[in-house]
Every structure is written in structure tokens, then in C-alpha cells.
Coordinates of C-alpha atoms and ligand atoms in Angstrom, one line a residue:
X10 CA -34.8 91.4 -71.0
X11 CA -36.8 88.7 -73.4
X12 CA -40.1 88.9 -74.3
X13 CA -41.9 85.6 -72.4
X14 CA -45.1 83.6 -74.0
X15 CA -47.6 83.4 -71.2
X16 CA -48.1 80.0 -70.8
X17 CA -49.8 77.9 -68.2
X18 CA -47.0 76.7 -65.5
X19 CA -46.1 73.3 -64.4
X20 CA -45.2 71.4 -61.8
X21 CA -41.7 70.9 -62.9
X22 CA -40.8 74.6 -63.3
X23 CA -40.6 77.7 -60.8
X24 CA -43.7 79.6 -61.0
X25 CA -42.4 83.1 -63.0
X26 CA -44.2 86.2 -61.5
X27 CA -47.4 86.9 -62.9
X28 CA -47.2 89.3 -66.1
X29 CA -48.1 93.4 -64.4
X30 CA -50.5 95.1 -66.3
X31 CA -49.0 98.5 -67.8
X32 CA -49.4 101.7 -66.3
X33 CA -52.1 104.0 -68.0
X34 CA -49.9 106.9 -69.6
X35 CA -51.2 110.2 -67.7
X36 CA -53.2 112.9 -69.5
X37 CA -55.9 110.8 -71.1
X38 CA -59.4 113.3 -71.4
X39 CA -63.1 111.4 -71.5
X40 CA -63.4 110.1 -74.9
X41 CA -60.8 110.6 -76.8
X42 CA -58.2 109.7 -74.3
X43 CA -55.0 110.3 -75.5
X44 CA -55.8 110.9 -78.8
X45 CA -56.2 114.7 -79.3
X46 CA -52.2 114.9 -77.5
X47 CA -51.0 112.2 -80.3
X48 CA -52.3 114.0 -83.0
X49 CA -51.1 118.1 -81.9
X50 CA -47.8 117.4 -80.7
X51 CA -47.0 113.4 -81.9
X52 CA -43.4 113.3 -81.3
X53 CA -43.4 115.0 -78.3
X54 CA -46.1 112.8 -76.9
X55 CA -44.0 110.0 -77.7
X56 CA -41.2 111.4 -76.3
X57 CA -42.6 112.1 -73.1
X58 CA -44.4 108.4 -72.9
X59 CA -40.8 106.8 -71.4
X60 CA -41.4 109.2 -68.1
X61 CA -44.6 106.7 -67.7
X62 CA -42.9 103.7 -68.0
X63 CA -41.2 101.2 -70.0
X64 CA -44.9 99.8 -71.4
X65 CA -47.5 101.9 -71.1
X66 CA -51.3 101.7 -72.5
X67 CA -52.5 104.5 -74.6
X68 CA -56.4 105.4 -74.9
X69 CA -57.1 106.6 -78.3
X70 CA -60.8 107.2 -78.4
X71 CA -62.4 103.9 -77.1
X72 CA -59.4 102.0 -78.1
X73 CA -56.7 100.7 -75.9
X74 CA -53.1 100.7 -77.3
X75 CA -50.0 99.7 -75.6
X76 CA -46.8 101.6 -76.3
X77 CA -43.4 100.3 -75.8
X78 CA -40.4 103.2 -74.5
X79 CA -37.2 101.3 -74.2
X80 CA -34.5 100.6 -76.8
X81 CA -34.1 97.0 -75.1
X82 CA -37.9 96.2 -75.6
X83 CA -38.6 97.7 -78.8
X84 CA -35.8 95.2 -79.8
X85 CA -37.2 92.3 -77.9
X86 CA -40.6 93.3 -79.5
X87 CA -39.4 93.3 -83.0
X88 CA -37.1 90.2 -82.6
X89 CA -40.2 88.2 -80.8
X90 CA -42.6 85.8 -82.7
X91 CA -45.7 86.5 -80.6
X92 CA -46.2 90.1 -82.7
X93 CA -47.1 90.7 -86.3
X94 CA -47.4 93.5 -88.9
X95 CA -50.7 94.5 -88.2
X96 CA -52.6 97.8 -86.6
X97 CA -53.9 100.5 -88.6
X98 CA -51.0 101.6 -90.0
X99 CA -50.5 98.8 -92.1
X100 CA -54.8 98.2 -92.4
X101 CA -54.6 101.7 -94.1
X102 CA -51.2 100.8 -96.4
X103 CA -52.8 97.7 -97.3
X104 CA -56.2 99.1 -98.6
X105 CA -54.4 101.7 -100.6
X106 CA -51.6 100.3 -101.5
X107 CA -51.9 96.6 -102.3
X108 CA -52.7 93.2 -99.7
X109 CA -50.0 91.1 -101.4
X110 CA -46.6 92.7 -100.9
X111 CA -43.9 92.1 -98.9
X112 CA -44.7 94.7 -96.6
X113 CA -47.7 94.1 -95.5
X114 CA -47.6 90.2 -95.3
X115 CA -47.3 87.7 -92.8
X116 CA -46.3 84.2 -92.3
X117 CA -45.1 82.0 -94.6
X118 CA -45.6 83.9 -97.2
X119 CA -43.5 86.9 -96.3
X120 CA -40.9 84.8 -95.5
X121 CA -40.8 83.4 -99.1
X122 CA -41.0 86.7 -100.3
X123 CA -38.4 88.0 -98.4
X124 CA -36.1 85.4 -100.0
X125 CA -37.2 86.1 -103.4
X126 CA -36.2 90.1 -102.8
X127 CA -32.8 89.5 -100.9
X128 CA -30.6 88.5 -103.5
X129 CA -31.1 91.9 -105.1
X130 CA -30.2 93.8 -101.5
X131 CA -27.5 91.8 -100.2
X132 CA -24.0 93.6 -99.6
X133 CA -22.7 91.4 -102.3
X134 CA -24.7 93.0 -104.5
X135 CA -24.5 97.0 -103.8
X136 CA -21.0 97.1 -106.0
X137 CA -23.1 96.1 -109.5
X138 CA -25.6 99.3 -108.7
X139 CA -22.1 101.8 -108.0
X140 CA -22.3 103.3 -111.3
X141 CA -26.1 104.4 -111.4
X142 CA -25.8 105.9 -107.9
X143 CA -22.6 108.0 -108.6
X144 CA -24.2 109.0 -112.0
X145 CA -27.2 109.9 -110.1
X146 CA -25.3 111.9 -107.0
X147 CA -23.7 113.8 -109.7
X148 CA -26.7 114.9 -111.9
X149 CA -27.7 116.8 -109.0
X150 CA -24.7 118.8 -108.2
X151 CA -25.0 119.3 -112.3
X152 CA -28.6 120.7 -112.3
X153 CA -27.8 122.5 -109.2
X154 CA -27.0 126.4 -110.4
X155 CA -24.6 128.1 -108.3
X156 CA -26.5 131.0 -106.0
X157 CA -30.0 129.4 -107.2
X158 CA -32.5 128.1 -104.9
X159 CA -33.0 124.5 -104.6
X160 CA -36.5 122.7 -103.6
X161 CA -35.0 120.3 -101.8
X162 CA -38.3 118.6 -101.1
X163 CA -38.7 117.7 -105.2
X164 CA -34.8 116.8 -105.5
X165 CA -34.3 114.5 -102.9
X166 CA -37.9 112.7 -104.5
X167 CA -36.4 113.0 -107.9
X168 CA -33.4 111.3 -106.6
X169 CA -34.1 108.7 -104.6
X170 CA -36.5 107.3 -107.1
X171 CA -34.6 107.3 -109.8
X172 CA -32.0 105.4 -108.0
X173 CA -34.4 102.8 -106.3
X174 CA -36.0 102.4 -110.1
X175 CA -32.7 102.2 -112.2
X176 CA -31.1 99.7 -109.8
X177 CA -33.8 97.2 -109.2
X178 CA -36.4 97.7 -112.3
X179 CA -33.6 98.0 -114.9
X180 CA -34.4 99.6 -118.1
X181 CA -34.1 102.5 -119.8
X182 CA -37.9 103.6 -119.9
X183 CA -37.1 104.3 -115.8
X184 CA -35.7 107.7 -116.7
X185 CA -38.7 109.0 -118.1
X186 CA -41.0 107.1 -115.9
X187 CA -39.1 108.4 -112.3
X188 CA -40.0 111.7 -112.5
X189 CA -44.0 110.6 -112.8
X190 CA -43.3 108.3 -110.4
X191 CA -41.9 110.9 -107.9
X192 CA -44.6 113.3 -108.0
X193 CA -47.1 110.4 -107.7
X194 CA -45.5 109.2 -104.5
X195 CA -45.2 112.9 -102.9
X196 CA -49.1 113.3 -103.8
X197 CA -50.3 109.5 -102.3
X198 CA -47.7 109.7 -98.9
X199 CA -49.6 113.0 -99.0
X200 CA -53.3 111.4 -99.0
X201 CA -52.0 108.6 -96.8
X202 CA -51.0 109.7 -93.6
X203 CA -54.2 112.6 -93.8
X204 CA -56.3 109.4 -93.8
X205 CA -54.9 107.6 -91.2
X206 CA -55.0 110.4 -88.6
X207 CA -58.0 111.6 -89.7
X208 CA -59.9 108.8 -90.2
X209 CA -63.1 110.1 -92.2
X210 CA -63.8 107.5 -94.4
X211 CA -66.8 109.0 -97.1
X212 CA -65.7 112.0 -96.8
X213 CA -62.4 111.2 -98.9
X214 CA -64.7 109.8 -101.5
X215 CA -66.0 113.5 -102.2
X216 CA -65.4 114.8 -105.6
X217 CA -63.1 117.7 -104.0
X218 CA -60.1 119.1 -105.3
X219 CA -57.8 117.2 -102.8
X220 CA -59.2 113.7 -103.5
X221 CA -59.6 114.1 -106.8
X222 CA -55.5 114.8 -106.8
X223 CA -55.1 111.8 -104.6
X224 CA -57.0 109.4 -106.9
X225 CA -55.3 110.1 -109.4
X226 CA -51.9 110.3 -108.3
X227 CA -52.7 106.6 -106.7
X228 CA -54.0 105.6 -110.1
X229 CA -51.1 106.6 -111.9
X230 CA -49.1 105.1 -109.8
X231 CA -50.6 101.6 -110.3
X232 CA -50.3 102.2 -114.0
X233 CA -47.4 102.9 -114.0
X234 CA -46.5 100.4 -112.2
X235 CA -48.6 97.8 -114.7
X236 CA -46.8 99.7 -117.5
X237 CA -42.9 98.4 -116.1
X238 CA -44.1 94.7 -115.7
X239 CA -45.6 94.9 -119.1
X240 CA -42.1 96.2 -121.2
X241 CA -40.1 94.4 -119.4
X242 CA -42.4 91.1 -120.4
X243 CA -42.8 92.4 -124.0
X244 CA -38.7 93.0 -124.4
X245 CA -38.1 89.7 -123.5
X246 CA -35.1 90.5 -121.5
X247 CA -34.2 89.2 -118.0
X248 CA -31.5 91.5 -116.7
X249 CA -29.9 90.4 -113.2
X250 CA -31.9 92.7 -110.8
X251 CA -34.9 92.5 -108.4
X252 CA -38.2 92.7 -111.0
X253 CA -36.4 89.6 -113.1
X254 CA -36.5 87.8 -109.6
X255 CA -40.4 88.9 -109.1
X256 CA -41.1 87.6 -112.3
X257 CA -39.2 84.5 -112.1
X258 CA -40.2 83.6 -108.5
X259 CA -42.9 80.6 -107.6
X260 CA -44.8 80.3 -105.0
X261 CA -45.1 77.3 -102.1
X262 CA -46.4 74.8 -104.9
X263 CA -43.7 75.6 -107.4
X264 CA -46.1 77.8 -109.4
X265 CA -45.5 81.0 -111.1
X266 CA -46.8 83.6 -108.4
X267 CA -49.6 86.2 -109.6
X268 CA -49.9 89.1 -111.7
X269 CA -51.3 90.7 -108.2
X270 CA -48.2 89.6 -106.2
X271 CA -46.1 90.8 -108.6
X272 CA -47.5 94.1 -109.2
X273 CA -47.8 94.2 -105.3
X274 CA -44.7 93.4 -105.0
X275 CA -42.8 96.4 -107.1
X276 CA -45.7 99.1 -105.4
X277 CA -44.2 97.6 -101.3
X278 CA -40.8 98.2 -102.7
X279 CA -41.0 101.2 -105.4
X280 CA -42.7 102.9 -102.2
X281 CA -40.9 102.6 -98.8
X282 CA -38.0 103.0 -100.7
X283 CA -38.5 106.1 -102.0
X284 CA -40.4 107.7 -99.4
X285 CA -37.5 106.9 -97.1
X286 CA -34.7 107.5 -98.2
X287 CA -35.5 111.1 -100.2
X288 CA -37.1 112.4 -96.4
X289 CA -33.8 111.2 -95.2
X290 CA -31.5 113.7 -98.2
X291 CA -33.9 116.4 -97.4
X292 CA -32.5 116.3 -93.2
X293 CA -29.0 115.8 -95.1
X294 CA -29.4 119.1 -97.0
X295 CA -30.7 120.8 -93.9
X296 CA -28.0 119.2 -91.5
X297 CA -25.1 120.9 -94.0
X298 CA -26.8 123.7 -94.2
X299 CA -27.5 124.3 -90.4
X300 CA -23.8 122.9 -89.7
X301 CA -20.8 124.2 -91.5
X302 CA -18.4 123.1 -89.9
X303 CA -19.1 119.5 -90.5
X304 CA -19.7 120.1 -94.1
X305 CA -16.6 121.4 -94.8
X306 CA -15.1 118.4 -92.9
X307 CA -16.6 116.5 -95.5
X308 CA -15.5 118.3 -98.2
X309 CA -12.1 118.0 -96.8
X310 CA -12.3 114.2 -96.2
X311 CA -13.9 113.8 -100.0
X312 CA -10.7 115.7 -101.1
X313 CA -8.4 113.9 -99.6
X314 CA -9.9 110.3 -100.0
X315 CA -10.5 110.6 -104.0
X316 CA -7.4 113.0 -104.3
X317 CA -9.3 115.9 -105.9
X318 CA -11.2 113.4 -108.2
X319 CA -15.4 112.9 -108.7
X320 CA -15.8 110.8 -105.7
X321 CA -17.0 107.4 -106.7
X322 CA -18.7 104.1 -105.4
X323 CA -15.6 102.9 -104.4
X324 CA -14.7 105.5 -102.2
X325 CA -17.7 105.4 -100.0
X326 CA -16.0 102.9 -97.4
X327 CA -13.3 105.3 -96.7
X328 CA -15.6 108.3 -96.1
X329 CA -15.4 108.2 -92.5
X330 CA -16.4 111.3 -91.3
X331 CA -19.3 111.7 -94.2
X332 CA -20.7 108.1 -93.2
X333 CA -21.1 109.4 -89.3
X334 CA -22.7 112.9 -90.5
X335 CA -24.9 110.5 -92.3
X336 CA -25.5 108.3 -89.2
X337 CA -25.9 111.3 -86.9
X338 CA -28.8 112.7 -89.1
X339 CA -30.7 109.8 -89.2
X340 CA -30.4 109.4 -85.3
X341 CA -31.2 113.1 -84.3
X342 CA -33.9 113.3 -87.6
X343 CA -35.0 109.4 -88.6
X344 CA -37.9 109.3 -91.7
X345 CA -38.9 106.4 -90.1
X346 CA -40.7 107.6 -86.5
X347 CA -43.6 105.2 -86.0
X348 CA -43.6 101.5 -86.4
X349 CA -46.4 99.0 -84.8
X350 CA -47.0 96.3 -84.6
X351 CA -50.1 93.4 -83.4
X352 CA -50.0 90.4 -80.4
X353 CA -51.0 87.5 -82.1
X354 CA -51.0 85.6 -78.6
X355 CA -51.5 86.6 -75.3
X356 CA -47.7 87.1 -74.4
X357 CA -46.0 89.6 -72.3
X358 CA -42.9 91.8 -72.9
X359 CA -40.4 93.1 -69.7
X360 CA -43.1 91.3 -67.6
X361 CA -45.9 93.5 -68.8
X362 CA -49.1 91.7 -69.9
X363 CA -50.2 92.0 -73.5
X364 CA -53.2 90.3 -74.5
X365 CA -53.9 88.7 -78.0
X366 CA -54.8 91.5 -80.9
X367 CA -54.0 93.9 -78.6
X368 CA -52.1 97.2 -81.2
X369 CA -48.3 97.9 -79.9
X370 CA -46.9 101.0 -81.2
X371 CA -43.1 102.1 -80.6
X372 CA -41.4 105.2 -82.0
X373 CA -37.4 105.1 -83.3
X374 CA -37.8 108.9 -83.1
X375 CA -38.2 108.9 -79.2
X376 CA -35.7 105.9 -78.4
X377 CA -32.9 107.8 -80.8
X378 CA -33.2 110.8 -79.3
X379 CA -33.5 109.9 -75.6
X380 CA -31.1 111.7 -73.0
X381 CA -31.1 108.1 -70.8
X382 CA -29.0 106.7 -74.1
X383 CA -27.2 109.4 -75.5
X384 CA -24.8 112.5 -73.7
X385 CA -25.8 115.5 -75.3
X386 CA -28.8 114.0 -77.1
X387 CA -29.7 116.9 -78.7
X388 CA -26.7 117.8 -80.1
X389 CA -25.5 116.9 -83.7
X390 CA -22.3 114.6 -82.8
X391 CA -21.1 112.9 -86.0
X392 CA -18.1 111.7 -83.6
X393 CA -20.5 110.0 -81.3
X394 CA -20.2 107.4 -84.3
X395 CA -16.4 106.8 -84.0
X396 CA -15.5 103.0 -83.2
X397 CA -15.1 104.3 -79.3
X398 CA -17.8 106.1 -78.4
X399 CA -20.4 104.1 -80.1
X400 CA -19.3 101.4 -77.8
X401 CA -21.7 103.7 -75.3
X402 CA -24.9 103.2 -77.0
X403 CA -26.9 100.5 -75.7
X404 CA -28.5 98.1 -77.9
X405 CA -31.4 98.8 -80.3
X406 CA -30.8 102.7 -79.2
X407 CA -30.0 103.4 -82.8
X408 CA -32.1 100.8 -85.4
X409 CA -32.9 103.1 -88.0
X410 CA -33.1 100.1 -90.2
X411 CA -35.2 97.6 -87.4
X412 CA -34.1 94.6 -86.5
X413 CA -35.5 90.6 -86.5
X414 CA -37.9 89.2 -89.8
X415 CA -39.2 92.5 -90.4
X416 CA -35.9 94.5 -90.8
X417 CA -35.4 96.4 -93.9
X418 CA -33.7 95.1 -96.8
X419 CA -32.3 98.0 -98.1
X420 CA -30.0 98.9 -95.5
X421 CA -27.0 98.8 -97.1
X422 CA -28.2 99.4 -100.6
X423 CA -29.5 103.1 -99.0
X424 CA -26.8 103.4 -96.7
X425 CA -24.1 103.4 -100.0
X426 CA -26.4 106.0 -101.6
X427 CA -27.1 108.2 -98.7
X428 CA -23.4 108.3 -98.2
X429 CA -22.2 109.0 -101.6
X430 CA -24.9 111.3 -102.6
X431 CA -23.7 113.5 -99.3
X432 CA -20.0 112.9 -100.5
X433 CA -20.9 114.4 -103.8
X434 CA -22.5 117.5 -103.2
X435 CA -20.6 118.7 -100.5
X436 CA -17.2 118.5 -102.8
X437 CA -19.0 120.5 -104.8
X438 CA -21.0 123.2 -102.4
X439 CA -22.0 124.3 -99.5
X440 CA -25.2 125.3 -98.5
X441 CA -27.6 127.9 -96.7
X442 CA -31.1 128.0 -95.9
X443 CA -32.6 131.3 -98.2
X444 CA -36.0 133.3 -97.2
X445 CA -39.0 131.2 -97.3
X446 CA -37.4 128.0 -95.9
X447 CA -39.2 126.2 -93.9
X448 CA -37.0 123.6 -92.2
X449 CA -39.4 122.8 -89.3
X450 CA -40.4 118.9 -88.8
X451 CA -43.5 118.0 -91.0
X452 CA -44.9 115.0 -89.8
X453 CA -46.8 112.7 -92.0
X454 CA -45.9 108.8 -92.9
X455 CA -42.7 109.6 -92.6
X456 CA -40.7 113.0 -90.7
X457 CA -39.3 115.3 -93.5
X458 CA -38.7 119.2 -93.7
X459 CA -41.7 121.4 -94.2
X460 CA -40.4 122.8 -97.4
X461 CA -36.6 123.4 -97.3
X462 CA -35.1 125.9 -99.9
X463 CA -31.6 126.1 -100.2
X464 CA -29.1 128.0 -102.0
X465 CA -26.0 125.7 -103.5
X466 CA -22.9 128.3 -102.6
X467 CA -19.2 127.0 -104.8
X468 CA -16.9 126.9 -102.1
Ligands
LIG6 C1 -33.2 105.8 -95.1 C2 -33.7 104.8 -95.8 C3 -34.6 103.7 -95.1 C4 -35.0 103.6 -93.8 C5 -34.7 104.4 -92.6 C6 -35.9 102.4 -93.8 C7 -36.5 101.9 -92.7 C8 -37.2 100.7 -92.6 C9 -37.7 100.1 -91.4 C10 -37.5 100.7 -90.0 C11 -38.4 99.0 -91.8 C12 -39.1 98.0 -90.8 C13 -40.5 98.3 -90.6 C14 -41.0 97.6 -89.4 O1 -40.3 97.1 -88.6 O2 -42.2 97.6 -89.2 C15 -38.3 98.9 -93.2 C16 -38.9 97.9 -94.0 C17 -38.9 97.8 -95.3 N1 -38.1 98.6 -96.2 FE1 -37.0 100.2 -95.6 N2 -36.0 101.9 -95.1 C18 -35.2 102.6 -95.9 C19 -35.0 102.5 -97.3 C20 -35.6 101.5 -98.0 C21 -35.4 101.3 -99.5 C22 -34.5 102.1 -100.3 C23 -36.2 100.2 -99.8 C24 -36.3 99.6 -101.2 C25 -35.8 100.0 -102.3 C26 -36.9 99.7 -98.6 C27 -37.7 98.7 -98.6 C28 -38.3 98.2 -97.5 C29 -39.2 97.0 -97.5 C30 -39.7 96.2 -98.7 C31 -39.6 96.8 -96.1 C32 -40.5 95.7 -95.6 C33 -39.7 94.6 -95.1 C34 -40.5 93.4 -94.5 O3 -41.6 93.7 -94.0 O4 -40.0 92.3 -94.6 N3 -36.5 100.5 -97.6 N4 -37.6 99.9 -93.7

């Protein structure tokens, strides 16, 4: 299925049925429509939305949005021009977060920041940042105490932005600098998604403990971020990674781009990227703990692919059954579980009309975890990933990453980390959940563990 511009038809061509207008999802209440359902239960209200249809309009409050269920269309709608990054989402990342990054623009001039980023995520490139991953993966199988309880929540932080920050904003200042940054990020994610659901505007601006924590932890975070751009101006150095590329790129006219863009720039990378890809370890840790048996077919694999030896960077591409377990959690528990997007035309997608401005909102969760795409969809099947049986899985079922202009950039740079990091500590342990775990879904920006304690067991 494609997604079709309306357009006026000629002469020449056969008339193409008339775009249908969606289907209002049941269960909408006077005033706030669907609203109250999205924000109880959210995943299970997306979930349930495909029984409606394959587009189907949403009423929150007086607002109508349109919500898209199938994996085909959610690929047609992020492969088609007539949709932008726009919707509150990104109105509410934007005002906190900074108007001129990559994430958040549009246009030409995401596309030439897109090509100014690239270079530094492109599969060419993963090899150089090998040794500060493995490094990384094995500091935390080093901190980790036999029979002690690990926060999971502050580790996986702690590691994912160390990596993101020692691989693309080289220096070594980052080491101090990531563990501020990590508890910054937890704090203003935090802040974030409480301020888009719950939209109260001057009440956040109330001197009360909660804001107070939030203002700083955003302020810091811009500092800090001021404080990178400024050393690694002052050292006079221009190491090959992605802030030497920020600093060096021009804009349209051939002109040195702005000390905004460029401090936008590292804030829409410094915070996907670590938000991300730490929810992501935390379901790692909780997947090996709640599943044995696949963690000590990891260990065994790691064994037998490094012979005994610390597994390394080179390894990764042979870890088979680890890169499936790592796969398989992202499918059955993906960080990212909400994207949307805005019509900038009035266009129409599976032959459903959309007008112009209208706010489209799709969720990888629901598509990923839908029975019509996946046997067994509730199960945790690493094997489902072997070359075979993913043959099954019908396109854009499983785009943890997206797809089209928007896509990430990271994919493989996180998909070599995620892999080793899991490689690493289960050579090492195994794990259980200990008392005061709680391992149930918190949902905020992205999906992560309430607050998973584990306990690192030698095998
Ligand atoms: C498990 C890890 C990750 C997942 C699942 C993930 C997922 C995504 C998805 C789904 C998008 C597209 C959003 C949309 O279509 O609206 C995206 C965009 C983006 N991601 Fe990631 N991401 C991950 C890690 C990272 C990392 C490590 C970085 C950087 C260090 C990063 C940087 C970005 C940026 C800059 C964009 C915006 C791209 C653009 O708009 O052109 N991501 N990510």
C-alpha cells in the first residue's frame, strides 16, 4: 500500500476512489474523548486501536488525532513526504530542549544536518569506537560485586552515556562529565514526559521541590553542554569524531553554522542517545534475569566464540544467539513506543483521508507486539530472529530504529554496544531479580523498568 497525494484528477487518468474518512476509535467520553483511556492504560490503548481499524481518529479533549495500526502504513507514513516532525511531542522537546537540532528540524535544513552527523554513524565507522565500548561493557561487570544489588536504572544511564560521550565528543573531560550528565538526563526525561501528558503550563513554573529539581537538572545540562564546546575550542584539537564535524560544518551559504546550532546540535544527540539505549540495557538486565535459559546460552556462545577470552568488538558479529536475545528484547520491550508525526498537505494514507496539519500518532510498541504479525507474540523467541523464521515477519513489523529521512542514525553504532555490553556481562554473571524490584513497565518518553534491582550471581 503507498501513501497517495490528494490531488485534483484529470481527464487523462482513471478517477482513484475518493479518500474514506477514518473510523472514530470506540470509547471516546464528552470532553475528553479518548483522552483519560491514553493517559491510564497508554499501551494498552494503543494496542487495542488496530481492532478499530487500520487508521483511526482519536479525540483527545477537543482535538482530533489520527492514529495509524499497521506495520505496512506506519512504514508508508514514515517513508512518505507529505508528513513532518511536528505534534506535541516534538512542540514540547523543542521548547525544552533546543529549536535547532537535528531532531526537531525540518526541511532543508535537517537534511544538511543529517549529512553533517552521518559520517560519525556510519557502519564504516563503528570499528574506530570498539575499544571505548568494550572498556565500557567491562567496567560494569568490574564495579559489579558478586551477591550485591545492582540499580539497574543508574547503570544502564551511567553506561550508555559514557559510551555515547566518549565516542562522538572525544576527550578526556567526558569521564568526569558523564556521570553529571546521566543524572541530569534521568531528572529532565523525568520533567519531560510529566509535562507533556499533563499539560499544566504555570503550574511547572511554581517554586516547588519537583521544578526546582527539573530547572536545574535542564540548566546543567545546557552548561554542561556549553562547557564541552568551549574545551574542545580552547585545546585546539580536532579529533576525528562527530563534535569536530559540528564545529567544522557550514551551513547553505558556506558559512560557519551557529553557536545555537551547534550547542543544539550535541543536546538532540547527547539526549535520544542516551535515553534510548540505557532504557533498552535496563529490559536487557531484566530479560536475563526473567529468562535463564537464554542467558546461559549466551554465556555459552560468548565462550565458545572468544575461546574463554574478554569478549571484544571484534567478536560481536559472531554472537549469534546474543544479537537475537538483543533483537527479541527490543521487539517484545522497545524504549521507543510513541512516534508522530504532522500532514503538511491534505494527503491520504491506505485510502484514508488526512487533512493538512492534521497530528498522526503511531506506536512501534503495538505493531511489534501484534498477534496478526508474530506466532506466539507474547513469548520471548530469540530464534524468531534466525535467518528462516524472520523471513515470516512482514515489513516494518519490527523498525525499532524507523525507517525513511527520519530514521535513526545510530542504529548500528547502538546495535554493536547493546550486543557487546550483553556479551560481557553474561560471561561473567547471571542474574536475579532481589526484593524490592520493580520490573513492571514505567512509561514516560521512553518505556523502561520501574526500578529494577538485581543481584549479579558468578556462574
Ligand atoms: C536502542 C537505541 C535506540 C533506539 C531504539 C532509537 C530509536 C530511534 C527512532 C525510532 C528514531 C526516529 C524517530 C522518528 O521517526 O520520529 C530515532 C531518531 C534519532 N536518534 Fe535514535 N535510537 C536509539 C539510539 C540512538 C543513539 C545512541 C543516538 C545518538 C548517539 C540516537 C540519535 C538519534 C537522533 C539524532 C535521531 C533524530 C534523527 C532525525 O530526525 O533525523 N539514537 N531514534
Amino acid at each position: 500500500m503507498t501513501v497517495e497525494s490528494v490531488k485534483p484528477t484529470t481527464d487523462e487518468t482513471p478517477e482513484a476512489p475518493a479518500p474514506r474518512e477514518p473510523v472514530l476509535a470506540g470509547g471516546a467520553v464528552p470532553l475528553f474523548g479518548h483522552g483519560l483511556k491514553l493517559v491510564r492504560d497508554p499501551l494498552a490503548f494503543m494496542s487495542g486501536l488496530r481492532e478499530h481499524g487500520e487508521v483511526v481518529r482519536l479525540k483527545l479533549g477537543p482535538k482530533t488525532v489520527y492514529a495509524v495500526t499497521t506495520p505496512e502504513l506506519t512504514g508508508a507514513l514514515a517513508l512518505s513526504p507529505d508528513f513532518k516532525i511536528d505534534g506535541p511531542l516534538w512542540e514540547s522537546l523543542e521548547g525544552l530542549l533546543g529549536k535547532e537540532g537535528v531532531a526537531t528540524a525540518n526541511g532543508p535544513r535537517h537534511r544538511r544536518q543529517r549529512r553533517t552527523i552521518q559520517p560519525a554513524f556510519r557502519l564504516d565507522a563503528i570499528p574506530a569506537y570498539g575499544p571505548v565500548m568494550e572498556e565500557e561493557a567491562h567496567a560494569l561487570t568490574e564495579r559489579w560485586q558478586p551477591g550485591r544489588t545492582i540499580d539497574c536504572t543508574s547503570e544502564s544511564f551511567r553506561v550508555a552515556v559514557r559510551i555515547a560521550a566518549r565516542c562522538l565528543l572525544r576527550g578526556d573531560y567526558m569521564d568526569e562529565r558523564a556521570e553529571r550528565l546521566s543524572v541530569d538526563l534521568a531528572t529532565v526525561f523525568r520533567g519531560m514526559y510529566r509535562r507533556m501528558v499533563i499539560p499544566l503550563g504555570p503550574l511547572y513554573r511554581l517554586p516547588l521541590p519537583a521544578n526546582r529539581e527539573f530547572n536545574r537538572a535542564l540548566a546543567d545540562l545546557h552548561l554542561l553542554v556549553d562547557e564541552i564546546v568551549a574545551e574542545r575550542r580552547a585545546s585546539g584539537q580536532k579529533p576525528d569524531d562527530l563534535l569536530t564535524a559540528l564545529l567544522e560544518a557550514k551551513d547553505d551559504n558556506g558559512d560557519p553554522i551557529g553557536e545555537q546550532e551547534i550547542h543544539d546540535q550535541v543536546v538532540a544527540i547527547l539526549t535520544p542517545g542516551s535515553e534510548t539505549v540505557a532504557s533498552t540495557i535496563m529490559w536487557l538486565l531484566q530479560v536475563l534475569a526473567e529468562h535463564p535459559e537464554h542467558a546461559e546460552k549466551v554465556r555459552t556462545e560468548v565462550e565458545s566464540v572468544t575461546g574463554g577470552r574478554p569478549v571484544g568488538f571484534e567478536h560481536v558479529r559472531a554472537l549469534r544467539h546474543t544479537n537475537n536475545v538483543v533483537v527479541e528484547a527490543m521487539r517484545l520491550r522497545p524504549a521507543v513506543w510513541i512516534l508522530t508525526r504532522r500532514a503538511v498537505t491534505d494527503t491520504a494514507l491506505g485510502g484514508y483521508r488526512i487533512p493538512a496539519g492534521a497530528d498522526i500518532v503511531y506506536s512501534p510498541y503495538a505493531i511489534q507486539r501484534d498477534g496478526r504479525s508474530y506466532d506466539r507474540h507474547l513469548d520471548f523467541d530469540p530464534d524468531r530472529w534466525l535467518p528462516e523464521r524472520s523471513k515470516e515477519v512482514p515489513k516494518h513489523a519490527m523498525s525499532p530504529f524507523s525507517v525513511g529521512n527520519r530514521k535513526c542514525p545510530s542504529d548500528h553504532f547502538s546495535m554493536a554496544q547493546l550486543s557487546l555490553i550483553t556479551a560481557a556481562i553474561s560471561a561473567k554473571y547471571r542474574f536475579e531479580q532481589v526484593s524490592g524490584s520493580d520490573d513492571s513497565t514505567r512509561v514516560g518518553i521512553t518505556l523502561r523498568p520501574h526500578d529494577l534491582l538485581l543481584r549479579a550471581m558468578p556462574w
